[in-house]
Amino acid sequence: MKTISLFNNKGGVGKTTLTWNLSVSLSAKGKSVLLIDFDPQCNLSIALLGETGFSDLLKKDANNPYGKTIRAFCQPFIQQDILPVVHTFPPQFPMEPGSGRLDIAPGDFWLNNLSDVISVGTDLIAGNAVNRFLIPSLIASKAQELNNCEYDYVLIDVPPSFNTIVRSALYCSDYFLVPCTADIFSAYCIGLIGETLPKFRDDWEQGIRRTSAQNNSLISQKGSPKFAGWVFNGFDKRKNPGQQNSSEIAADAAHRDKIIDSVKNDLRPKLASIKTYSAVASFTPDTPVAKVEDLNVMAPDSILQGVPLRYLSTVAPTRGVLARGAWSGPQKALMQTMSAEHDVLADYIIQNFV
């Protein structure tokens, strides 16, 4: 089981949509996947389960005093007179025959409270409650027991932040991927990750030296996330006169090149300052490992209908984006092309994340 965070401290980079469609591609290739929605916005849960389905899971009753979301597992790490409970659910959309298992541990808007309660100083650095920073790994382990299965991959969706729940996700991850968009801030944010991860690692090392559970096998396996590449997301392409194939428009290509330079000259050297493990996977290129074009109205409509890109052409667009009563030919072609690009990313993971 390999755990992967899709992370960028910059918002609006399409990480939730990317996480969702990547999980579908991995599942379509026969892999068993667990999604953990660790983002208080809960968009991943809403996409997979629908607004009504997810809303029902938030409801409390005598048997489920904290609902059937991730809160039921996390609350006991704050209120220790109750036992953690894992709930997982399949997506509401039907998967194609032969697909592997796909489950989600639904998020909860309450996760902001968890982020406020977990303390880097007291819980982590002082070594008093390092397990609070292992919640995603503990959820994955319990989910395997609950479902009597072995997951090939755990994908964690996190908020655009460097807060404690993001730390927790990164500490639990074997690898992390960084979605980046074509804008002037993406290259800067790549550099911020390089500045921040060595500090996260230093705090982790202090904590495990001080904790009474330093012989805990789970703790010894965690805290060492590796940068495994970045995804160019939400760019535009154009076919110029005389060209057979379309290419990124000049402005977006310029942003792409700046991100490549930032990975090469900023992120890599900063992560190399971590001496206790190799924080960049050996197979990681400076260039994007996948390129997903701007999906325009298709991305929000996909989430609204709870249908991933792979199957979106099989349903009619909602009234809000309805043009001629159906998706246009170019829209369907883009769905197919970008679904194939998610397959490319899935293949990259299968081949390298071992």
CSV table of C-alpha atoms in Angstrom, one decimal:
chain,number,residue,atom,x,y,z
A,1,MET,CA,0.0,0.0,0.0
A,2,LYS,CA,1.5,3.3,-1.1
A,3,THR,CA,0.1,6.6,0.2
A,4,ILE,CA,0.1,9.7,-2.0
A,5,SER,CA,-0.8,13.3,-1.2
A,6,LEU,CA,-1.8,15.6,-3.9
A,7,PHE,CA,-0.7,18.9,-2.4
A,8,ASN,CA,-0.1,22.5,-3.2
A,9,ASN,CA,-0.3,25.3,-0.6
A,10,LYS,CA,-1.8,27.4,-3.4
A,11,GLY,CA,-5.6,27.1,-3.9
A,12,GLY,CA,-7.4,26.8,-7.2
A,13,VAL,CA,-5.0,24.3,-8.8
A,14,GLY,CA,-7.6,21.6,-9.4
A,15,LYS,CA,-6.2,19.1,-6.9
A,16,THR,CA,-9.5,17.7,-5.9
A,17,THR,CA,-10.7,17.1,-9.5
A,18,LEU,CA,-7.2,15.6,-10.2
A,19,THR,CA,-7.4,13.3,-7.2
A,20,TRP,CA,-10.8,12.1,-8.1
A,21,ASN,CA,-10.1,11.4,-11.8
A,22,LEU,CA,-6.7,9.8,-10.9
A,23,SER,CA,-8.4,7.4,-8.5
A,24,VAL,CA,-10.9,6.4,-11.3
A,25,SER,CA,-8.0,5.8,-13.7
A,26,LEU,CA,-6.1,3.7,-11.1
A,27,SER,CA,-9.3,1.7,-10.4
A,28,ALA,CA,-10.0,1.2,-14.1
A,29,LYS,CA,-6.5,-0.4,-14.3
A,30,GLY,CA,-7.6,-2.9,-11.7
A,31,LYS,CA,-6.0,-1.2,-8.7
A,32,SER,CA,-7.7,-1.0,-5.3
A,33,VAL,CA,-7.8,2.6,-4.1
A,34,LEU,CA,-8.9,4.4,-0.9
A,35,LEU,CA,-9.5,8.1,-1.0
A,36,ILE,CA,-9.2,10.0,2.2
A,37,ASP,CA,-10.9,13.4,2.1
A,38,PHE,CA,-8.7,15.4,4.6
A,39,ASP,CA,-9.9,18.8,3.2
A,40,PRO,CA,-12.5,20.7,5.3
A,41,GLN,CA,-14.1,21.9,2.1
A,42,CYS,CA,-15.2,18.3,1.5
A,43,ASN,CA,-15.5,18.7,-2.3
A,44,LEU,CA,-14.1,15.2,-3.0
A,45,SER,CA,-16.8,13.6,-0.7
A,46,ILE,CA,-19.5,15.6,-2.4
A,47,ALA,CA,-18.3,14.6,-5.8
A,48,LEU,CA,-18.2,10.9,-5.1
A,49,LEU,CA,-21.2,10.6,-2.8
A,50,GLY,CA,-23.5,13.5,-4.0
A,51,GLU,CA,-24.7,16.4,-1.9
A,52,THR,CA,-27.6,14.4,-0.4
A,53,GLY,CA,-25.6,11.3,0.2
A,54,PHE,CA,-22.8,13.2,1.9
A,55,SER,CA,-25.3,15.3,3.9
A,56,ASP,CA,-26.8,12.1,5.3
A,57,LEU,CA,-23.4,11.0,6.5
A,58,LEU,CA,-23.0,14.2,8.6
A,59,LYS,CA,-26.2,13.4,10.6
A,60,LYS,CA,-25.7,12.2,14.1
A,61,ASP,CA,-27.6,9.5,16.0
A,62,ALA,CA,-27.3,7.3,19.1
A,63,ASN,CA,-25.1,4.8,17.2
A,64,ASN,CA,-23.1,7.4,15.4
A,65,PRO,CA,-22.6,10.4,17.7
A,66,TYR,CA,-20.2,12.0,15.2
A,67,GLY,CA,-21.9,10.9,12.0
A,68,LYS,CA,-20.3,8.5,9.5
A,69,THR,CA,-17.5,10.8,8.3
A,70,ILE,CA,-13.8,11.1,9.1
A,71,ARG,CA,-14.8,12.9,12.3
A,72,ALA,CA,-15.9,9.6,13.8
A,73,PHE,CA,-12.3,8.4,13.6
A,74,CYS,CA,-10.6,11.7,14.5
A,75,GLN,CA,-12.8,12.9,17.4
A,76,PRO,CA,-11.3,10.3,19.9
A,77,PHE,CA,-7.8,11.8,19.3
A,78,ILE,CA,-9.2,14.8,21.1
A,79,GLN,CA,-11.9,13.3,23.3
A,80,GLN,CA,-10.3,10.1,24.5
A,81,ASP,CA,-13.4,8.5,26.2
A,82,ILE,CA,-14.6,7.2,22.9
A,83,LEU,CA,-13.3,4.8,20.3
A,84,PRO,CA,-12.3,5.7,16.8
A,85,VAL,CA,-14.6,4.3,14.1
A,86,VAL,CA,-13.8,4.2,10.3
A,87,HIS,CA,-16.5,4.6,7.7
A,88,THR,CA,-15.9,4.1,4.0
A,89,PHE,CA,-18.2,4.1,1.1
A,90,PRO,CA,-18.1,3.3,-2.7
A,91,PRO,CA,-18.8,6.1,-5.2
A,92,GLN,CA,-22.3,6.8,-6.3
A,93,PHE,CA,-21.4,6.4,-10.0
A,94,PRO,CA,-21.2,2.8,-11.5
A,95,MET,CA,-17.6,1.7,-12.3
A,96,GLU,CA,-16.8,-0.1,-15.5
A,97,PRO,CA,-16.6,-3.9,-15.4
A,98,GLY,CA,-13.2,-5.2,-14.3
A,99,SER,CA,-12.4,-2.1,-12.2
A,100,GLY,CA,-10.6,-2.4,-8.9
A,101,ARG,CA,-12.1,-1.4,-5.6
A,102,LEU,CA,-12.6,2.3,-5.0
A,103,ASP,CA,-13.7,3.6,-1.5
A,104,ILE,CA,-13.7,7.0,0.2
A,105,ALA,CA,-13.4,7.9,3.8
A,106,PRO,CA,-15.6,11.0,3.7
A,107,GLY,CA,-14.4,14.3,5.0
A,108,ASP,CA,-16.1,16.6,7.4
A,109,PHE,CA,-16.4,20.4,7.7
A,110,TRP,CA,-15.3,19.9,11.3
A,111,LEU,CA,-11.8,19.1,10.2
A,112,ASN,CA,-10.9,22.8,10.7
A,113,ASN,CA,-11.4,22.2,14.4
A,114,LEU,CA,-9.0,19.2,14.3
A,115,SER,CA,-6.4,21.4,12.7
A,116,ASP,CA,-6.8,24.0,15.5
A,117,VAL,CA,-6.5,21.4,18.2
A,118,ILE,CA,-3.4,19.4,17.0
A,119,SER,CA,-0.3,21.1,18.2
A,120,VAL,CA,3.1,21.0,16.5
A,121,GLY,CA,4.9,22.0,19.7
A,122,THR,CA,3.1,19.9,22.3
A,123,ASP,CA,2.0,16.9,20.3
A,124,LEU,CA,4.8,16.5,17.8
A,125,ILE,CA,8.0,18.2,18.8
A,126,ALA,CA,7.5,17.4,22.5
A,127,GLY,CA,6.6,13.8,21.5
A,128,ASN,CA,3.5,13.7,23.6
A,129,ALA,CA,1.0,12.7,20.9
A,130,VAL,CA,2.9,11.9,17.6
A,131,ASN,CA,0.0,9.5,16.7
A,132,ARG,CA,-2.2,12.6,16.1
A,133,PHE,CA,0.0,13.2,13.0
A,134,LEU,CA,-0.6,9.6,11.8
A,135,ILE,CA,-4.4,9.8,11.4
A,136,PRO,CA,-4.5,9.1,7.6
A,137,SER,CA,-2.3,6.0,8.0
A,138,LEU,CA,-4.4,4.7,10.9
A,139,ILE,CA,-7.6,5.3,8.9
A,140,ALA,CA,-6.1,3.4,5.9
A,141,SER,CA,-5.1,0.5,8.2
A,142,LYS,CA,-8.5,0.3,9.8
A,143,ALA,CA,-10.3,0.6,6.4
A,144,GLN,CA,-8.4,-2.5,5.2
A,145,GLU,CA,-9.6,-4.4,8.3
A,146,LEU,CA,-13.2,-3.1,7.9
A,147,ASN,CA,-13.4,-4.0,4.2
A,148,ASN,CA,-11.3,-7.2,4.4
A,149,CYS,CA,-9.1,-5.9,1.5
A,150,GLU,CA,-5.7,-4.6,0.7
A,151,TYR,CA,-5.5,-1.2,-1.0
A,152,ASP,CA,-2.8,-0.7,-3.6
A,153,TYR,CA,-3.0,3.1,-3.2
A,154,VAL,CA,-4.3,5.6,-0.7
A,155,LEU,CA,-4.8,9.1,-2.2
A,156,ILE,CA,-5.2,12.0,0.3
A,157,ASP,CA,-6.9,15.2,-0.7
A,158,VAL,CA,-5.7,18.1,1.5
A,159,PRO,CA,-6.5,21.8,1.8
A,160,PRO,CA,-4.3,24.5,0.3
A,161,SER,CA,-2.3,25.2,3.4
A,162,PHE,CA,0.7,24.2,5.5
A,163,ASN,CA,-1.5,23.6,8.6
A,164,THR,CA,-1.3,20.6,10.9
A,165,ILE,CA,-3.7,18.4,8.9
A,166,VAL,CA,-1.6,18.9,5.8
A,167,ARG,CA,1.5,18.0,7.9
A,168,SER,CA,-0.3,14.9,9.0
A,169,ALA,CA,-1.1,13.9,5.4
A,170,LEU,CA,2.5,14.5,4.3
A,171,TYR,CA,4.0,12.7,7.2
A,172,CYS,CA,1.8,9.7,6.3
A,173,SER,CA,2.6,9.8,2.6
A,174,ASP,CA,5.2,7.8,0.7
A,175,TYR,CA,5.1,10.3,-2.2
A,176,PHE,CA,3.5,13.7,-3.0
A,177,LEU,CA,2.5,15.2,-6.3
A,178,VAL,CA,2.1,18.9,-6.8
A,179,PRO,CA,-0.7,20.2,-9.2
A,180,CYS,CA,0.3,23.5,-10.7
A,181,THR,CA,-1.7,25.9,-12.9
A,182,ALA,CA,-0.5,28.4,-15.5
A,183,ASP,CA,-0.2,31.5,-13.4
A,184,ILE,CA,2.5,33.8,-12.0
A,185,PHE,CA,2.3,32.3,-8.5
A,186,SER,CA,2.8,28.6,-9.2
A,187,ALA,CA,6.6,28.8,-9.5
A,188,TYR,CA,6.8,30.7,-6.3
A,189,CYS,CA,4.6,28.2,-4.4
A,190,ILE,CA,6.9,25.4,-5.6
A,191,GLY,CA,9.7,27.2,-3.9
A,192,LEU,CA,7.7,27.5,-0.7
A,193,ILE,CA,7.3,23.8,-0.6
A,194,GLY,CA,11.0,23.5,-0.7
A,195,GLU,CA,11.4,25.9,2.1
A,196,THR,CA,8.8,24.2,4.3
A,197,LEU,CA,9.3,20.5,4.0
A,198,PRO,CA,12.8,20.5,5.6
A,199,LYS,CA,11.2,22.3,8.6
A,200,PHE,CA,8.5,19.7,8.7
A,201,ARG,CA,11.1,16.9,8.7
A,202,ASP,CA,13.2,18.6,11.5
A,203,ASP,CA,10.0,18.8,13.7
A,204,TRP,CA,9.3,15.1,12.9
A,205,GLU,CA,12.8,14.0,13.9
A,206,GLN,CA,12.6,16.0,17.2
A,207,GLY,CA,9.3,14.4,18.0
A,208,ILE,CA,10.3,10.8,17.4
A,209,ARG,CA,13.4,11.3,19.4
A,210,ARG,CA,11.3,12.4,22.4
A,211,THR,CA,8.3,10.1,22.1
A,212,SER,CA,8.0,7.1,24.3
A,213,ALA,CA,6.8,5.2,21.2
A,214,GLN,CA,9.9,5.5,19.2
A,215,ASN,CA,10.0,1.8,18.7
A,216,ASN,CA,6.5,1.9,17.2
A,217,SER,CA,6.9,0.3,13.7
A,218,LEU,CA,4.4,2.7,12.1
A,219,ILE,CA,6.2,5.8,13.4
A,220,SER,CA,9.5,4.5,12.1
A,221,GLN,CA,8.0,4.1,8.6
A,222,LYS,CA,6.5,7.6,8.4
A,223,GLY,CA,7.7,11.2,8.1
A,224,SER,CA,9.6,10.8,4.9
A,225,PRO,CA,7.4,12.0,2.0
A,226,LYS,CA,9.2,12.1,-1.4
A,227,PHE,CA,8.5,14.6,-4.1
A,228,ALA,CA,7.5,12.6,-7.1
A,229,GLY,CA,6.6,15.2,-9.7
A,230,TRP,CA,4.2,17.9,-10.6
A,231,VAL,CA,1.1,18.0,-12.9
A,232,PHE,CA,0.5,20.9,-15.2
A,233,ASN,CA,-3.2,21.6,-14.7
A,234,GLY,CA,-5.8,23.9,-16.3
A,235,PHE,CA,-3.8,25.3,-19.2
A,236,ASP,CA,-5.1,26.2,-22.7
A,237,LYS,CA,-4.0,24.8,-26.1
A,238,ARG,CA,-4.3,26.2,-29.6
A,239,LYS,CA,-3.5,24.9,-33.0
A,240,ASN,CA,-1.7,27.6,-35.0
A,241,PRO,CA,-1.8,27.8,-38.8
A,242,GLY,CA,0.5,25.3,-40.4
A,243,GLN,CA,0.6,23.1,-37.2
A,244,GLN,CA,-0.7,19.5,-37.2
A,245,ASN,CA,-1.0,19.3,-33.4
A,246,SER,CA,-2.1,22.0,-30.9
A,247,SER,CA,0.2,23.2,-28.2
A,248,GLU,CA,0.1,25.3,-25.1
A,249,ILE,CA,-0.6,29.0,-25.8
A,250,ALA,CA,2.5,31.1,-25.4
A,251,ALA,CA,1.6,32.6,-22.0
A,252,ASP,CA,0.8,29.2,-20.5
A,253,ALA,CA,4.0,27.7,-22.0
A,254,ALA,CA,6.0,30.5,-20.4
A,255,HIS,CA,4.4,29.7,-17.0
A,256,ARG,CA,5.2,26.0,-17.5
A,257,ASP,CA,8.8,26.8,-18.2
A,258,LYS,CA,9.0,28.9,-15.0
A,259,ILE,CA,7.7,26.1,-13.0
A,260,ILE,CA,10.2,23.7,-14.5
A,261,ASP,CA,13.0,26.2,-13.6
A,262,SER,CA,11.6,26.4,-10.0
A,263,VAL,CA,11.6,22.7,-9.6
A,264,LYS,CA,15.1,22.4,-10.9
A,265,ASN,CA,16.8,25.4,-9.3
A,266,ASP,CA,14.7,26.0,-6.2
A,267,LEU,CA,12.7,22.9,-5.0
A,268,ARG,CA,15.4,20.2,-5.6
A,269,PRO,CA,18.3,22.1,-3.9
A,270,LYS,CA,16.1,22.9,-0.8
A,271,LEU,CA,14.9,19.3,-0.5
A,272,ALA,CA,18.5,18.1,-0.8
A,273,SER,CA,19.2,19.9,2.5
A,274,ILE,CA,17.3,17.0,4.2
A,275,LYS,CA,20.1,14.6,5.0
A,276,THR,CA,18.2,11.8,6.7
A,277,TYR,CA,16.4,10.6,3.6
A,278,SER,CA,16.2,11.4,-0.1
A,279,ALA,CA,13.2,13.8,-0.3
A,280,VAL,CA,13.1,13.6,-4.1
A,281,ALA,CA,12.3,10.3,-5.7
A,282,SER,CA,15.0,9.1,-8.0
A,283,PHE,CA,12.7,8.8,-11.0
A,284,THR,CA,11.2,12.4,-10.7
A,285,PRO,CA,11.6,14.6,-13.8
A,286,ASP,CA,11.7,18.4,-13.7
A,287,THR,CA,9.1,18.4,-16.5
A,288,PRO,CA,5.4,17.7,-15.7
A,289,VAL,CA,4.5,14.1,-15.2
A,290,ALA,CA,1.0,14.7,-16.7
A,291,LYS,CA,-0.6,17.7,-18.4
A,292,VAL,CA,-4.4,18.3,-18.0
A,293,GLU,CA,-6.0,21.0,-20.0
A,294,ASP,CA,-8.5,23.5,-18.8
A,295,LEU,CA,-11.8,21.6,-18.8
A,296,ASN,CA,-13.9,24.8,-18.5
A,297,VAL,CA,-17.6,24.0,-17.7
A,298,MET,CA,-16.9,20.3,-17.7
A,299,ALA,CA,-15.0,20.2,-14.4
A,300,PRO,CA,-17.7,21.9,-12.2
A,301,ASP,CA,-20.4,20.0,-14.0
A,302,SER,CA,-18.6,16.7,-13.3
A,303,ILE,CA,-18.6,17.5,-9.6
A,304,LEU,CA,-22.2,18.7,-9.6
A,305,GLN,CA,-23.4,15.5,-11.2
A,306,GLY,CA,-21.0,13.2,-9.3
A,307,VAL,CA,-19.7,11.7,-12.6
A,308,PRO,CA,-16.0,11.6,-13.2
A,309,LEU,CA,-14.5,12.8,-16.5
A,310,ARG,CA,-14.1,9.2,-17.7
A,311,TYR,CA,-17.9,8.8,-17.9
A,312,LEU,CA,-19.1,12.3,-18.2
A,313,SER,CA,-19.9,12.0,-21.9
A,314,THR,CA,-22.5,9.4,-21.1
A,315,VAL,CA,-24.7,11.9,-19.2
A,316,ALA,CA,-26.3,15.1,-20.4
A,317,PRO,CA,-24.9,18.4,-19.2
A,318,THR,CA,-26.8,20.1,-16.5
A,319,ARG,CA,-29.1,23.0,-17.4
A,320,GLY,CA,-26.5,25.5,-16.2
A,321,VAL,CA,-24.1,24.5,-19.0
A,322,LEU,CA,-26.6,23.2,-21.5
A,323,ALA,CA,-26.0,24.5,-25.0
A,324,ARG,CA,-27.6,22.3,-27.6
A,325,GLY,CA,-29.0,19.7,-25.3
A,326,ALA,CA,-25.8,17.6,-25.3
A,327,TRP,CA,-22.1,17.8,-25.0
A,328,SER,CA,-20.5,19.1,-28.2
A,329,GLY,CA,-18.1,17.0,-30.3
A,330,PRO,CA,-15.1,19.0,-29.2
A,331,GLN,CA,-16.1,18.7,-25.6
A,332,LYS,CA,-16.4,14.9,-25.8
A,333,ALA,CA,-13.1,14.8,-27.6
A,334,LEU,CA,-11.5,16.8,-24.8
A,335,MET,CA,-13.0,14.5,-22.2
A,336,GLN,CA,-11.6,11.5,-23.9
A,337,THR,CA,-8.1,13.1,-24.3
A,338,MET,CA,-7.9,14.3,-20.7
A,339,SER,CA,-9.2,11.0,-19.4
A,340,ALA,CA,-6.3,9.4,-21.2
A,341,GLU,CA,-4.0,11.9,-19.6
A,342,HIS,CA,-5.2,10.8,-16.2
A,343,ASP,CA,-4.4,7.2,-17.4
A,344,VAL,CA,-0.9,8.4,-18.2
A,345,LEU,CA,-0.5,9.7,-14.6
A,346,ALA,CA,-1.9,6.4,-13.3
A,347,ASP,CA,0.6,4.4,-15.3
A,348,TYR,CA,3.4,6.7,-14.0
A,349,ILE,CA,2.4,5.9,-10.5
A,350,ILE,CA,2.0,2.1,-11.1
A,351,GLN,CA,5.4,1.9,-12.7
A,352,ASN,CA,7.4,4.0,-10.2
A,353,PHE,CA,5.6,4.2,-6.8
A,354,VAL,CA,6.9,0.8,-5.6
